XYZ file of C-alpha atoms in Angstrom:
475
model
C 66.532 57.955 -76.254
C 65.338 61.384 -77.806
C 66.880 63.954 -75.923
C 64.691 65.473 -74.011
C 66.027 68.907 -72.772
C 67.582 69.409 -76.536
C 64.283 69.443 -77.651
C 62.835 71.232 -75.413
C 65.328 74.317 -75.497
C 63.904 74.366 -79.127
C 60.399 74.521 -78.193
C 60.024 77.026 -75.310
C 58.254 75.361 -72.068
C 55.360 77.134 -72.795
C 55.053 74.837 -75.690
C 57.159 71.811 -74.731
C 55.273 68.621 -74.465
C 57.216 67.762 -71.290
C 55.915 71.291 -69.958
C 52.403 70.474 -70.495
C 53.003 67.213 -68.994
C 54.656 68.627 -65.572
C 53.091 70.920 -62.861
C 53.993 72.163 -59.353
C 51.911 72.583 -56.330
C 52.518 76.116 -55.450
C 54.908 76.929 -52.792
C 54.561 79.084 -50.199
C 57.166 80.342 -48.088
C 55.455 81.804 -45.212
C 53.636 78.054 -44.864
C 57.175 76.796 -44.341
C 58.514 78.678 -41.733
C 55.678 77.817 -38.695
C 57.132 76.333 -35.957
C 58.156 72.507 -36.000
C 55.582 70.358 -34.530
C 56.273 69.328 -30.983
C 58.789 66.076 -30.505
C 56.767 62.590 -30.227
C 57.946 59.388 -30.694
C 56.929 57.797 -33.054
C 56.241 53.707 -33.290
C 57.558 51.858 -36.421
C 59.809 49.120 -37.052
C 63.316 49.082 -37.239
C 65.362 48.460 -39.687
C 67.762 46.344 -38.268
C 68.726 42.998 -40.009
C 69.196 39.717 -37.944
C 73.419 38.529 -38.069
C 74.260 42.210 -39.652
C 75.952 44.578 -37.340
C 73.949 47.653 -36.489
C 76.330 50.639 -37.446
C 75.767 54.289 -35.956
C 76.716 57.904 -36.035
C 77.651 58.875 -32.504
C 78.560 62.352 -33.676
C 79.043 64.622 -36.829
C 80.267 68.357 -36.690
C 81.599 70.573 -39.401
C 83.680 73.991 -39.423
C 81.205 76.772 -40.934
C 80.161 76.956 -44.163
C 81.602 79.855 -46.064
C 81.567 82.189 -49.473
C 85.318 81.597 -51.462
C 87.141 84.299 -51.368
C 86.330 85.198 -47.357
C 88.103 83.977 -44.055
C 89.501 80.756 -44.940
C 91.096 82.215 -48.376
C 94.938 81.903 -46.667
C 94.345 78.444 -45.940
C 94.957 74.942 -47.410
C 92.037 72.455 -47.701
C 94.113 69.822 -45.150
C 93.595 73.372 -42.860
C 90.267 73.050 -42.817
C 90.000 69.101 -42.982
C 92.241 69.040 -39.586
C 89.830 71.962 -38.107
C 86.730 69.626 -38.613
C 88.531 66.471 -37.451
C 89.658 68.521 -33.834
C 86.100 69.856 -33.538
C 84.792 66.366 -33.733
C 87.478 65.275 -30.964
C 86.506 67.992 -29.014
C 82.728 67.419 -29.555
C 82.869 63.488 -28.356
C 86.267 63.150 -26.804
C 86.839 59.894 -28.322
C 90.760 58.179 -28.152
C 92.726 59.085 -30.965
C 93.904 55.505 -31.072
C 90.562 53.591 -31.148
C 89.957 55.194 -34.445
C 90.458 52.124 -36.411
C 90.243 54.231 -40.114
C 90.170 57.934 -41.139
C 88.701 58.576 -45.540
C 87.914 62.148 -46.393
C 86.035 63.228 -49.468
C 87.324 66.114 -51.875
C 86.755 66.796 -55.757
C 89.201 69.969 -56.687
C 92.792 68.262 -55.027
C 95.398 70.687 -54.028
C 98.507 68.614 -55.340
C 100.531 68.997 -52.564
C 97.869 67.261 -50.034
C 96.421 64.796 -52.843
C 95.369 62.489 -50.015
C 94.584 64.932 -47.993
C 92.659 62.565 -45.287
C 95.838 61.565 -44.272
C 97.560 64.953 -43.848
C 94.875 66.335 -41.868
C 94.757 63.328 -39.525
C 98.442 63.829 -38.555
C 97.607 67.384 -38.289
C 94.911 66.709 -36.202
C 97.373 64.504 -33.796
C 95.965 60.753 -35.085
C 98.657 58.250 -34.709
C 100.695 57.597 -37.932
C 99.492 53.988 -37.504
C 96.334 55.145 -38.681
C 95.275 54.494 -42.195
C 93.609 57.356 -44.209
C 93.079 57.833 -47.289
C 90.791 60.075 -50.040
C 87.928 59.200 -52.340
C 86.368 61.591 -55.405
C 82.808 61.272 -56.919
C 82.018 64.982 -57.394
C 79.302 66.037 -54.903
C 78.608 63.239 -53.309
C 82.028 62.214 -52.137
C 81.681 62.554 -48.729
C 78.547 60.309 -49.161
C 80.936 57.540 -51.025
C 83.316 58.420 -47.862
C 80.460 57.548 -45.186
C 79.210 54.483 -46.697
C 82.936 53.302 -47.290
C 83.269 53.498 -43.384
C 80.288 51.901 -43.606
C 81.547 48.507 -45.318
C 84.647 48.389 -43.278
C 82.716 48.413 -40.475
C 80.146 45.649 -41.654
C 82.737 43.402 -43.305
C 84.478 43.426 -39.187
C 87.530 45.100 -40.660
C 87.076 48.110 -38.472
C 84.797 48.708 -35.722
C 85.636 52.789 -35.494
C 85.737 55.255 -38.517
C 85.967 58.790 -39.034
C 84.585 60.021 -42.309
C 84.417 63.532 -43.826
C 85.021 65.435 -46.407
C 86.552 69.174 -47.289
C 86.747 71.276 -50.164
C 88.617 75.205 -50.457
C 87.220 77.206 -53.773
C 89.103 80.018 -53.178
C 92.247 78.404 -53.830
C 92.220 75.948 -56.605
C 94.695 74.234 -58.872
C 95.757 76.676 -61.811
C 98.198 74.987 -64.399
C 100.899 76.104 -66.918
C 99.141 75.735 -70.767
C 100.273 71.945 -71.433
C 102.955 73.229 -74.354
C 104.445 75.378 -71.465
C 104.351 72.116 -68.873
C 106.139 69.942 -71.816
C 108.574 72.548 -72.149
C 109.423 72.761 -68.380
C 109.523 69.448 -68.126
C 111.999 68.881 -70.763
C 114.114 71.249 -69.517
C 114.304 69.832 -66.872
C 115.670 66.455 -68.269
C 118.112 68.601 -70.508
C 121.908 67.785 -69.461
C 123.657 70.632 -71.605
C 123.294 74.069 -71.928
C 122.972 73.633 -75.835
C 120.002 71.479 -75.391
C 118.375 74.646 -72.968
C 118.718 77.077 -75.465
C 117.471 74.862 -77.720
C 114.278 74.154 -75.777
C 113.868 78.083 -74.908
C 114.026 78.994 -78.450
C 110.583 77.523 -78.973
C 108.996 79.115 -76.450
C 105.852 81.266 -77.058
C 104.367 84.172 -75.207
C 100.821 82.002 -76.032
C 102.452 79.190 -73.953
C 101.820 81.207 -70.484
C 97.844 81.213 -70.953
C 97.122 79.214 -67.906
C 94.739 76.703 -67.569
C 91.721 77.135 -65.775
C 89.761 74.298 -63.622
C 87.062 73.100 -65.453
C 83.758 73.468 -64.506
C 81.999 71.686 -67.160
C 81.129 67.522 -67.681
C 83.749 66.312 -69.575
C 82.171 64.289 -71.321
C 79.535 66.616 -72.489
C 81.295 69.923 -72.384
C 78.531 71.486 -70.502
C 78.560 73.231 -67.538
C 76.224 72.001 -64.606
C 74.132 75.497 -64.342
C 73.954 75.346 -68.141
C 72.310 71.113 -67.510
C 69.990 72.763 -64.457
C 68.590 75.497 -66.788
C 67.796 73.214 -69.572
C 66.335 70.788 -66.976
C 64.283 73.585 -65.330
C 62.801 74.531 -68.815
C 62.180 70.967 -69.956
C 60.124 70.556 -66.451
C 57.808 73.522 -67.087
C 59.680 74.887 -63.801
C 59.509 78.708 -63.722
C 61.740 81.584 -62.880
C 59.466 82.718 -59.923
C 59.172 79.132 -58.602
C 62.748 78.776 -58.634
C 63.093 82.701 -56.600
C 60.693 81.255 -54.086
C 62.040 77.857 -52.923
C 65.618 79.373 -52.916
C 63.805 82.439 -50.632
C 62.254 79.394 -48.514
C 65.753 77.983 -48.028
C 67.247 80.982 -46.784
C 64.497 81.803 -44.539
C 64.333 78.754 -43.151
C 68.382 78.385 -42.927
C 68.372 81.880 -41.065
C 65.548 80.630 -38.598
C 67.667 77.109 -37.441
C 70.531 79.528 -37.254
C 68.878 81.999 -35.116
C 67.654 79.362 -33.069
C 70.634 77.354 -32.513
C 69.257 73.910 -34.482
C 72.734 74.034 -36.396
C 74.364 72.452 -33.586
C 76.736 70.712 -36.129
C 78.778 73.855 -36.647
C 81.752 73.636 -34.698
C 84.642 77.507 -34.037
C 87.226 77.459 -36.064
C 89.586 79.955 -34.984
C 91.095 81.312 -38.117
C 94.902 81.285 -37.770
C 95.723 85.640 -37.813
C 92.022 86.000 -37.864
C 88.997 86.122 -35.594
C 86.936 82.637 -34.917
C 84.546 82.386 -37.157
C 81.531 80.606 -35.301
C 78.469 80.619 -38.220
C 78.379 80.112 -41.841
C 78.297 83.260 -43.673
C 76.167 82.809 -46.718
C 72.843 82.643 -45.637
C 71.137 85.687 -47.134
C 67.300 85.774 -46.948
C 66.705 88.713 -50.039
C 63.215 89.472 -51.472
C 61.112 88.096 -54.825
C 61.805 91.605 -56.160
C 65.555 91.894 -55.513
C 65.636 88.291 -57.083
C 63.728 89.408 -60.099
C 66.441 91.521 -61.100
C 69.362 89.516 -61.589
C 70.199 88.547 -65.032
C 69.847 84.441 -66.629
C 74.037 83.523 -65.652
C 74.247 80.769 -68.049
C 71.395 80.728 -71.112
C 70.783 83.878 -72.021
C 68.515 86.189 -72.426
C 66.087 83.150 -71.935
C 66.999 80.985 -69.240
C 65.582 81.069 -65.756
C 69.158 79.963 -63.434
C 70.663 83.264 -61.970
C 73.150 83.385 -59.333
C 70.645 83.594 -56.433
C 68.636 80.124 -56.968
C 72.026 78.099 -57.615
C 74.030 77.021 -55.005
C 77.644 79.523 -54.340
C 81.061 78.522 -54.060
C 81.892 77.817 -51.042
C 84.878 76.529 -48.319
C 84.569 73.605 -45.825
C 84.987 70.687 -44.023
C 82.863 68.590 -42.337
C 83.668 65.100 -40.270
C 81.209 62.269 -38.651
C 82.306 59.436 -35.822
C 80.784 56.277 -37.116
C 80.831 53.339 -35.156
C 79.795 49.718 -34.911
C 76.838 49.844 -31.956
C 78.138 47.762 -29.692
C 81.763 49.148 -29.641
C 79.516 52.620 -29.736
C 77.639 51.212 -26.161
C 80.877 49.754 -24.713
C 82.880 53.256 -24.772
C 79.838 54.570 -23.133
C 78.760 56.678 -25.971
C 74.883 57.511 -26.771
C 74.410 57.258 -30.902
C 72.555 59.954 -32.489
C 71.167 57.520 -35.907
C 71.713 54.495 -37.189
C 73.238 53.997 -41.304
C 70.873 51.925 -42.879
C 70.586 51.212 -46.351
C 71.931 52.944 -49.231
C 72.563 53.276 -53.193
C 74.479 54.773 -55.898
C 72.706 55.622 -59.195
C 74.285 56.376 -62.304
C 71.978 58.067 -65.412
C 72.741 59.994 -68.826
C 75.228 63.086 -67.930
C 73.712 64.990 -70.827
C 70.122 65.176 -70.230
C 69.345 63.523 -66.754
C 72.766 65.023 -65.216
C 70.838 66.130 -61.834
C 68.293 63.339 -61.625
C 69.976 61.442 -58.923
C 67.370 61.543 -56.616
C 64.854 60.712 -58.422
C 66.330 57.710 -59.751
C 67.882 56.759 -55.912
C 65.020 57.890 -53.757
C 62.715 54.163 -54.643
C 65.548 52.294 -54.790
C 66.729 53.048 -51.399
C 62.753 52.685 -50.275
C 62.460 49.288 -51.567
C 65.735 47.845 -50.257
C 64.907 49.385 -46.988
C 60.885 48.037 -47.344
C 59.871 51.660 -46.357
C 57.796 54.107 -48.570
C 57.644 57.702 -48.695
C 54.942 58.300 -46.003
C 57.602 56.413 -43.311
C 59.953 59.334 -43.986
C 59.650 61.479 -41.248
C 62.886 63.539 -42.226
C 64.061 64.421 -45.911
C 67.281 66.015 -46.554
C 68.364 66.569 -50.257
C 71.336 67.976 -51.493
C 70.203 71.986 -53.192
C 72.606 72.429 -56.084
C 69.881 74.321 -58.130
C 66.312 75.494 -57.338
C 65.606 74.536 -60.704
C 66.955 71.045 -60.238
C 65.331 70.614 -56.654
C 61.893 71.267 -58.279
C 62.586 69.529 -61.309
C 63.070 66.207 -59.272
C 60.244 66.812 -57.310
C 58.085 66.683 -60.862
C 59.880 64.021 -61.949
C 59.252 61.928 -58.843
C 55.985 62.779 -58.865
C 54.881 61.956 -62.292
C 53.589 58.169 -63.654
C 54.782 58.753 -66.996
C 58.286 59.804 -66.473
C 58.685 56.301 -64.161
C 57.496 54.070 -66.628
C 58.950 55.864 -69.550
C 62.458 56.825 -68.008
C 62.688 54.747 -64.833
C 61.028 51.689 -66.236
C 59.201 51.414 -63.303
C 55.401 51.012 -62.732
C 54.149 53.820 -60.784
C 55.745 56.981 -59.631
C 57.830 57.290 -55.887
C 55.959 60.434 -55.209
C 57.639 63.741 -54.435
C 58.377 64.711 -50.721
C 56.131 66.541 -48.439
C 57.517 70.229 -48.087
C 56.803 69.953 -44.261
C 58.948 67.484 -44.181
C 61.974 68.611 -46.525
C 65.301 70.397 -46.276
C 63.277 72.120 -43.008
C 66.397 74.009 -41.644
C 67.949 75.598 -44.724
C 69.658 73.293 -47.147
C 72.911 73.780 -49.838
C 71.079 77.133 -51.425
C 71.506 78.696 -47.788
C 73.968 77.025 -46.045
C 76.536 76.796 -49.124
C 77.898 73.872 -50.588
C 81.904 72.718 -50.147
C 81.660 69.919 -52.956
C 83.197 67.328 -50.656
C 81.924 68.153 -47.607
C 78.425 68.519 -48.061
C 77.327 64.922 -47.907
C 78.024 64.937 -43.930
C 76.372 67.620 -43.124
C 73.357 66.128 -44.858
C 73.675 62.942 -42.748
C 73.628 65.476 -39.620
C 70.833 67.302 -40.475
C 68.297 64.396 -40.634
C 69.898 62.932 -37.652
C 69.261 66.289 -35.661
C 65.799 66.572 -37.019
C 64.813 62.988 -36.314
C 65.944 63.803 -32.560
C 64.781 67.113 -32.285
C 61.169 66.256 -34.035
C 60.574 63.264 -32.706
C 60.656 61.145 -36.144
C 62.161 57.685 -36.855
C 63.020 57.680 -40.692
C 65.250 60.272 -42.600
C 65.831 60.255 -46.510
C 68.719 61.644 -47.680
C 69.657 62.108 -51.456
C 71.723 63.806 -53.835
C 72.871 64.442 -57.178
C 76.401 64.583 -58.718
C 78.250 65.767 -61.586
C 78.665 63.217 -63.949
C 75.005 61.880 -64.152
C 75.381 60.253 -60.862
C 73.561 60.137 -57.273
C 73.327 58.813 -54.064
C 70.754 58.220 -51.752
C 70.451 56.921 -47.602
C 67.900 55.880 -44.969
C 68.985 57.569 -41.648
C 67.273 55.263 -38.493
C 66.942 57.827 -35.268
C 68.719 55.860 -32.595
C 65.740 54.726 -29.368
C 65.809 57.701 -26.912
């Protein structure tokens, strides 16, 4: 396949052939921010399936959302895991020892806590009877940690399951060079003090550059705001588009904080610190302060600056997920139903933040919904540029049948209807946490608005996505 975005970084989008062939309705801010129509309820079918069981969320909270380098800096990520998993006790009050399964998602381990789902449960007081344990697929693993509750609760294996996910920037792993690692390691294993010497008498001042996470694919050696730029230029999407959707996330995140819609966020009293009760990085700033912030990864050219990409950023997050009947017999009112989902997996070079294109009509057809029963869309922000650039791609014949091999184009979602009380531009974005919070946030909506069908989709490093139907549960 010719590479798309290679090409077009040789021929600017103002002459790019996949420029000409993309264009975006304008967006408008101020349109965005009126008042969410009153609830109604709505009458559509459900999308239960006969001899399946009917699995729900009866509750999903998460510690607030903050910059690295702020309050949680001292802590551990297990710290914050067991903070979200006490919150959601709190919140619903449910038996430690009816919770049949505990998995947590996280993508930068701390190697003391490498399964950290299990430390923070016996932090959090969960019997050591109960099984935890930790799954990985870069930004989406709290999504792969959800809808791995979500088989063991179909397959009758479990009929209660916590899932969640956490991730702490401002601590991660740094190593010893690997020549320094080898060196400790075989002195280690050396029995005699001749052998030491020996060993230290290689060493080289060199050896003590440390070794840095990575934050590029490895198997392209690109960094993702490096992939979103390229993407954003191959998509005709502009600078100034990208300034005003991130503008429209913030404003929007600071009104549903303002007005209390984040009822997800759960105090998390800081240990030798105050309680920190609201996520910290939502910033609304102004076209004009935007304008003047340098390209941060293709320069002078590029149009991806530190305001329209998402920051780094500490959490935790964690959902109650139950089979509906054991939900109904503990006396517990669901919020949504988990309905159908998929995992999509495209080119890490030049399609690295397609995922929801590429999920968004497979998840509509298994479901046998289309994009006007979506009453709720939630989609994961890593980019402006890669938000929009989806939305262009979804929206466009030719890039389905030439790309997608499909017939005719999914359509891109209604603004009205999309990422309506901030999203991961605003609210932040703790890579293994943020998949729960997503979940939340179209359950909330679908209650609070009235609507029946929520959409939520995301991309991941590694050319990979994920995407969900979210059912409101019957008032």
């Amino acid at each position: 396949m010719t590479s798309i975005l290679t090409y077009t970084l040789k021929n600017l989008p103002s002459t790019s052939k996949w420029a000409l062939r993309f264009s975006l309705r304008p967006l408008s801010c101020s349109s965005q921010l009126r008042a969410a129509p009153a609830a109604q309820t709505k009458s559509k079918k459900t999308l239960a399936k006969p001899n399946i069981r009917n699995i729900v969320v009866v509750e999903g909270v998460r510690i607030p959302f903050l910059q690295s380098g702020t309050s949680y800096k001292e802590l551990m990520p297990h710290d914050l895991a067991r903070a979200a998993l006490l919150g959601l006790l709190h919140r619903t009050n449910v038996p430690k020892d009816v919770v049949d399964y505990i998995i947590f998602g996280t993508v930068i381990q701390e190697v003391k806590t490498s399964n950290v789902a299990r430390e923070a449960a016996l932090g959090a007081g969960f019997s050591d009877k109960t099984p935890a344990h930790t799954v990985t697929m870069a930004c989406i693993s709290a999504n792969q940690a959800m809808t791995t509750g979500v088989g063991l609760i179909a397959s009758g294996q479990c009929d209660v399951v916590v899932a969640g996910g956490v991730e702490l920037m401002s601590d991660v792993p740094i190593r010893h060079s690997r020549k320094m690692r080898k060196m400790l390691l075989d002195l280690n294993k050396a029995k005699t003090l001749g052998q030491r010497l020996s060993l230290i008498s290689k060493f080289r001042l060199n050896y003590l550059s440390p070794e840095l996470p990575s934050v590029a694919e490895f198997s392209t050696s690109e960094t993702m705001g490096h992939s979103a730029d390229r993407l954003a230029a191959a998509f005709a999407v502009s600078r100034l588009d990208q300034d005003e959707y991130v503008l429209r996330s913030h404003s929007l995140a600071k009104k549903a904080q303002d007005e209390g819609l984040l009822s997800d966020v759960v105090p998390f009293k800081v240990p030798g610190k105050d309680t920190v009760i609201k996520d910290n990085g939502i910033r609304p700033s102004s076209l004009e302060q935007m304008a003047k912030l340098k390209p941060a990864f293709i320069k002078p050219y590029g149009t991806v600056t530190a305001a329209n990409s998402s920051f780094l950023t500490d959490g935790a997050s964690a959902m109650l997920i139950m089979a509906e009947e054991k939900a109904l017999a503990m006396g517990y009112k669901p919020k949504a139903y988990l309905r159908d989902f998929v995992y999509v997996s495209q080119d890490p070079k030049d399609q690295l933040l397609l995922g929801p294109t590429y999920a968004t009509p497979k998840v509509l057809e298994r479901a046998g919904l289309t994009m006007t029963d979506i009453d709720a869309f939630e989609f994961h922000e890593a980019f402006s540029g890669q938000i929009l650039a989806n939305f262009k791609a979804m929206d466009s014949d030719w890039f389905a049948q030439n790309y997608m091999g499909r017939k005719t184009k999914v359509g891109s979602p209604p603004l009205e209807k999309f990422n309506n009380w901030g999203g991961s531009l605003s609210l932040g974005h703790p890579f293994g946490a943020t998949g729960c919070r997503l979940v939340m946030a179209a359950a909330n909506r679908l209650r609070k608005e009235g609507g029946q069908y929520g959409l939520v989709a995301a991309c991941a490093a590694g050319g990979q996505g994920h995407a969900m139907i979210v059912e409101a549960y019957p008032k």
